[in-house]
């Protein structure tokens, strides 16, 4: 694993005893909230490996829910996130899973409301860092450490070029990009990490393209 600076190794300021089990978990929850785009009415959290064994003692449960409530890793309210979620009428369920995963700190989160739902899989990789490795069945790699956009689109020629050309028009630099699809000619997913946050107006501009099905963003 390569780190950009000493601060990546030390990890962020956080609430809780473990950067992997609290700060990393909170990042996973917050990315889920960013991608869903609004406060959910229900949350189902499946925990695997070390997360499943120690989530109550290490604060993984309150960290993930705190992230879903859009709290920063250093927000003192994280310790009360389960109570706050209940007060907001958000139904939260935890599941301890026995299935083997490639990474010991793995969480599968489903969040939703009356208008839709979203499922993602995240791993906490140490030092308060996390990666999203799956969303709605699409494999991806998203750090959550940089601004990003996720573009669901029809798998057709010119789709990628139209998105990158729009970003270039607005002088938005791409730091990392990948595309995945389940089947040729069907739905595909672009994951683009950028150097500055995409504005709401730019998101709406992207949504106007005929081949674009859905656009979501992750704010740094």
CSV table of C-alpha atoms in Angstrom, one decimal:
chain,number,residue,atom,x,y,z
A,1,UNK,CA,0.0,0.0,0.0
A,2,UNK,CA,1.4,3.4,-1.0
A,3,UNK,CA,0.7,6.5,1.1
A,4,UNK,CA,0.9,10.0,-0.1
A,5,UNK,CA,2.0,11.6,3.2
A,6,UNK,CA,2.6,11.0,6.8
A,7,UNK,CA,-1.0,12.1,7.5
A,8,UNK,CA,-2.2,9.1,5.4
A,9,UNK,CA,-0.3,6.8,7.7
A,10,UNK,CA,-1.4,8.4,11.0
A,11,UNK,CA,-4.9,8.6,9.8
A,12,UNK,CA,-7.6,11.3,10.3
A,13,UNK,CA,-8.9,12.8,13.6
A,14,UNK,CA,-11.6,10.4,14.7
A,15,UNK,CA,-14.0,9.3,17.4
A,16,UNK,CA,-13.3,5.8,18.6
A,17,UNK,CA,-10.5,3.4,19.5
A,18,UNK,CA,-9.5,2.1,16.0
A,19,UNK,CA,-9.0,4.0,12.7
A,20,UNK,CA,-10.0,0.8,10.7
A,21,UNK,CA,-13.1,0.2,12.7
A,22,UNK,CA,-14.3,3.8,13.2
A,23,UNK,CA,-12.9,6.3,10.8
A,24,UNK,CA,-12.7,3.9,7.9
A,25,UNK,CA,-16.2,2.6,8.7
A,26,UNK,CA,-17.6,6.2,8.9
A,27,UNK,CA,-16.1,6.9,5.5
A,28,UNK,CA,-17.9,3.9,4.0
A,29,UNK,CA,-21.2,5.1,5.5
A,30,UNK,CA,-20.7,8.6,4.3
A,31,UNK,CA,-20.0,7.5,0.7
A,32,UNK,CA,-23.2,5.5,0.8
A,33,UNK,CA,-25.1,8.6,1.9
A,34,UNK,CA,-23.4,10.7,-0.8
A,35,UNK,CA,-24.2,8.2,-3.5
A,36,UNK,CA,-27.8,7.8,-2.3
A,37,UNK,CA,-28.1,11.6,-2.3
A,38,UNK,CA,-30.5,12.0,0.6
A,39,UNK,CA,-31.3,10.8,4.1
A,40,UNK,CA,-32.7,7.2,3.9
A,41,UNK,CA,-35.6,5.8,5.8
A,42,UNK,CA,-34.0,2.4,6.4
A,43,UNK,CA,-30.5,1.0,6.6
A,44,UNK,CA,-29.4,-2.7,6.5
A,45,UNK,CA,-25.7,-3.2,7.4
A,46,UNK,CA,-24.1,-6.6,6.8
A,47,UNK,CA,-20.8,-7.0,8.6
A,48,UNK,CA,-18.1,-9.5,7.8
A,49,UNK,CA,-14.8,-10.8,9.3
A,50,UNK,CA,-13.3,-8.6,12.0
A,51,UNK,CA,-16.2,-6.0,11.6
A,52,UNK,CA,-18.7,-8.7,12.5
A,53,UNK,CA,-16.8,-9.9,15.6
A,54,UNK,CA,-16.0,-6.6,17.2
A,55,UNK,CA,-18.3,-4.0,15.8
A,56,UNK,CA,-20.0,-3.1,19.1
A,57,UNK,CA,-16.9,-2.8,21.1
A,58,UNK,CA,-14.9,-0.9,18.5
A,59,UNK,CA,-17.7,1.4,17.6
A,60,UNK,CA,-18.1,0.2,14.0
A,61,UNK,CA,-21.9,0.3,14.3
A,62,UNK,CA,-22.1,4.0,15.4
A,63,UNK,CA,-19.4,4.9,12.9
A,64,UNK,CA,-21.2,3.6,9.8
A,65,UNK,CA,-24.5,5.1,10.9
A,66,UNK,CA,-22.8,8.4,11.7
A,67,UNK,CA,-21.4,8.4,8.2
A,68,UNK,CA,-24.9,7.7,6.8
A,69,UNK,CA,-26.1,10.7,8.8
A,70,UNK,CA,-23.5,12.7,7.0
A,71,UNK,CA,-21.2,13.2,10.1
A,72,UNK,CA,-17.5,13.8,9.7
A,73,UNK,CA,-15.1,11.3,11.3
A,74,UNK,CA,-14.3,13.8,14.1
A,75,UNK,CA,-17.9,14.7,14.8
A,76,UNK,CA,-18.8,14.1,18.5
A,77,UNK,CA,-22.3,13.1,17.5
A,78,UNK,CA,-21.0,9.8,16.0
A,79,UNK,CA,-21.1,8.2,19.5
A,80,UNK,CA,-24.9,9.0,19.6
A,81,UNK,CA,-25.6,8.2,16.0
A,82,UNK,CA,-27.8,5.1,16.6
A,83,UNK,CA,-30.0,7.2,19.0
A,84,UNK,CA,-30.1,10.1,16.5
A,85,UNK,CA,-31.1,7.8,13.6
A,86,UNK,CA,-33.9,6.4,15.8
A,87,UNK,CA,-35.1,9.9,16.6
A,88,UNK,CA,-35.2,10.7,12.9
A,89,UNK,CA,-37.3,7.6,12.2
A,90,UNK,CA,-34.5,5.8,10.4
A,91,UNK,CA,-34.8,2.0,10.9
A,92,UNK,CA,-31.3,0.5,11.2
A,93,UNK,CA,-30.6,-3.2,11.2
A,94,UNK,CA,-27.2,-5.0,11.6
A,95,UNK,CA,-26.4,-8.5,10.4
A,96,UNK,CA,-23.3,-10.5,11.5
A,97,UNK,CA,-22.2,-12.6,8.5
A,98,UNK,CA,-20.1,-15.7,8.6
A,99,UNK,CA,-19.2,-15.7,4.9
A,100,UNK,CA,-15.5,-15.4,4.0
A,101,UNK,CA,-14.5,-12.1,2.3
A,102,UNK,CA,-11.2,-11.1,0.7
A,103,UNK,CA,-10.8,-8.3,3.3
A,104,UNK,CA,-11.4,-8.7,7.1
A,105,UNK,CA,-13.0,-5.3,7.5
A,106,UNK,CA,-15.9,-5.5,5.1
A,107,UNK,CA,-19.4,-4.0,5.2
A,108,UNK,CA,-22.3,-4.4,2.8
A,109,UNK,CA,-24.7,-1.5,3.2
A,110,UNK,CA,-28.2,-1.2,1.8
A,111,UNK,CA,-30.0,2.1,2.2
A,112,UNK,CA,-33.3,3.2,0.9
A,113,UNK,CA,-36.6,5.0,1.1
A,114,UNK,CA,-40.0,5.0,-0.7
A,115,UNK,CA,-38.4,6.2,-3.9
A,116,UNK,CA,-35.4,3.9,-4.3
A,117,UNK,CA,-32.5,2.1,-2.7
A,118,UNK,CA,-28.8,1.6,-3.1
A,119,UNK,CA,-26.4,-1.2,-2.2
A,120,UNK,CA,-22.6,-1.0,-1.8
A,121,UNK,CA,-19.7,-3.0,-0.4
A,122,UNK,CA,-16.9,-1.1,1.3
A,123,UNK,CA,-13.7,-2.2,3.0
A,124,UNK,CA,-11.7,-0.3,5.7
A,125,UNK,CA,-8.0,-0.6,4.6
A,126,UNK,CA,-6.3,1.0,7.6
A,127,UNK,CA,-5.3,4.4,8.7
A,128,UNK,CA,-8.8,5.6,8.5
A,129,UNK,CA,-9.0,4.9,4.8
A,130,UNK,CA,-11.7,3.0,3.0
A,131,UNK,CA,-12.5,1.8,-0.5
A,132,UNK,CA,-15.9,1.1,-2.1
A,133,UNK,CA,-15.4,-2.1,-4.2
A,134,UNK,CA,-19.0,-2.8,-5.4
A,135,UNK,CA,-22.2,-0.8,-6.0
A,136,UNK,CA,-25.5,-2.3,-7.1
A,137,UNK,CA,-23.6,-5.3,-8.5
A,138,UNK,CA,-20.9,-3.4,-10.4
A,139,UNK,CA,-17.3,-3.9,-9.4
A,140,UNK,CA,-15.4,-0.7,-8.8
A,141,UNK,CA,-12.7,1.0,-6.8
A,142,UNK,CA,-13.6,4.2,-5.1
A,143,UNK,CA,-11.5,5.7,-2.3
A,144,UNK,CA,-13.9,8.3,-1.0
A,145,UNK,CA,-10.8,10.5,-0.3
A,146,UNK,CA,-11.3,12.6,-3.4
A,147,UNK,CA,-14.3,14.2,-5.1
A,148,UNK,CA,-15.8,11.8,-7.6
A,149,UNK,CA,-18.8,11.2,-9.9
A,150,UNK,CA,-20.4,7.9,-10.7
A,151,UNK,CA,-22.2,7.8,-14.0
A,152,UNK,CA,-24.6,5.0,-14.9
A,153,UNK,CA,-25.0,4.9,-18.7
A,154,UNK,CA,-25.9,2.8,-21.6
A,155,UNK,CA,-22.9,0.8,-22.9
A,156,UNK,CA,-22.5,2.4,-26.3
A,157,UNK,CA,-19.8,4.2,-28.4
A,158,UNK,CA,-19.1,7.8,-27.5
A,159,UNK,CA,-20.6,7.6,-24.0
A,160,UNK,CA,-17.2,7.9,-22.2
A,161,UNK,CA,-16.0,10.6,-24.6
A,162,UNK,CA,-19.0,12.8,-24.0
A,163,UNK,CA,-18.5,12.8,-20.2
A,164,UNK,CA,-14.8,13.4,-20.4
A,165,UNK,CA,-15.3,16.2,-22.9
A,166,UNK,CA,-17.8,17.9,-20.6
A,167,UNK,CA,-15.3,17.7,-17.7
A,168,UNK,CA,-12.6,19.2,-20.0
A,169,UNK,CA,-14.9,22.0,-21.0
A,170,UNK,CA,-15.2,23.0,-17.3
A,171,UNK,CA,-11.5,22.5,-16.7
A,172,UNK,CA,-12.0,19.6,-14.3
A,173,UNK,CA,-9.0,17.3,-14.1
A,174,UNK,CA,-9.4,13.6,-13.9
A,175,UNK,CA,-7.2,11.8,-11.3
A,176,UNK,CA,-8.5,8.3,-11.7
A,177,UNK,CA,-11.2,6.7,-14.0
A,178,UNK,CA,-12.5,3.2,-14.6
A,179,UNK,CA,-15.5,1.7,-16.4
A,180,UNK,CA,-17.3,-1.6,-15.6
A,181,UNK,CA,-20.2,-3.4,-17.2
A,182,UNK,CA,-22.1,-6.6,-16.6
A,183,UNK,CA,-22.9,-7.3,-20.2
A,184,UNK,CA,-22.0,-5.9,-23.6
A,185,UNK,CA,-24.5,-3.3,-24.8
A,186,UNK,CA,-26.4,-3.1,-21.5
A,187,UNK,CA,-25.8,-0.8,-18.4
A,188,UNK,CA,-22.3,0.3,-17.5
A,189,UNK,CA,-20.8,2.4,-14.7
A,190,UNK,CA,-18.1,5.1,-15.0
A,191,UNK,CA,-16.3,6.0,-11.8
A,192,UNK,CA,-14.3,9.2,-12.1
A,193,UNK,CA,-12.2,10.7,-9.3
A,194,UNK,CA,-11.5,14.4,-9.9
A,195,UNK,CA,-9.4,17.2,-8.4
A,196,UNK,CA,-12.3,19.5,-7.6
A,197,UNK,CA,-15.9,19.0,-6.6
A,198,UNK,CA,-18.4,18.8,-9.4
A,199,UNK,CA,-21.2,21.4,-9.0
A,200,UNK,CA,-24.9,20.7,-9.1
A,201,UNK,CA,-25.2,22.6,-12.4
A,202,UNK,CA,-22.5,20.4,-14.0
A,203,UNK,CA,-24.2,17.3,-12.7
A,204,UNK,CA,-27.5,18.4,-14.3
A,205,UNK,CA,-25.6,19.1,-17.5
A,206,UNK,CA,-24.3,15.5,-17.5
A,207,UNK,CA,-27.8,14.2,-16.9
A,208,UNK,CA,-29.0,15.8,-20.1
A,209,UNK,CA,-27.0,13.4,-22.3
A,210,UNK,CA,-29.3,10.8,-23.9
A,211,UNK,CA,-27.2,7.8,-22.9
A,212,UNK,CA,-26.9,8.8,-19.2
A,213,UNK,CA,-29.2,6.9,-16.9
A,214,UNK,CA,-28.1,8.3,-13.5
A,215,UNK,CA,-25.4,10.5,-12.0
A,216,UNK,CA,-24.2,10.7,-8.4
A,217,UNK,CA,-21.3,12.4,-6.7
A,218,UNK,CA,-19.0,12.0,-3.8
A,219,UNK,CA,-18.0,15.2,-2.0
A,220,UNK,CA,-14.5,15.2,-0.5
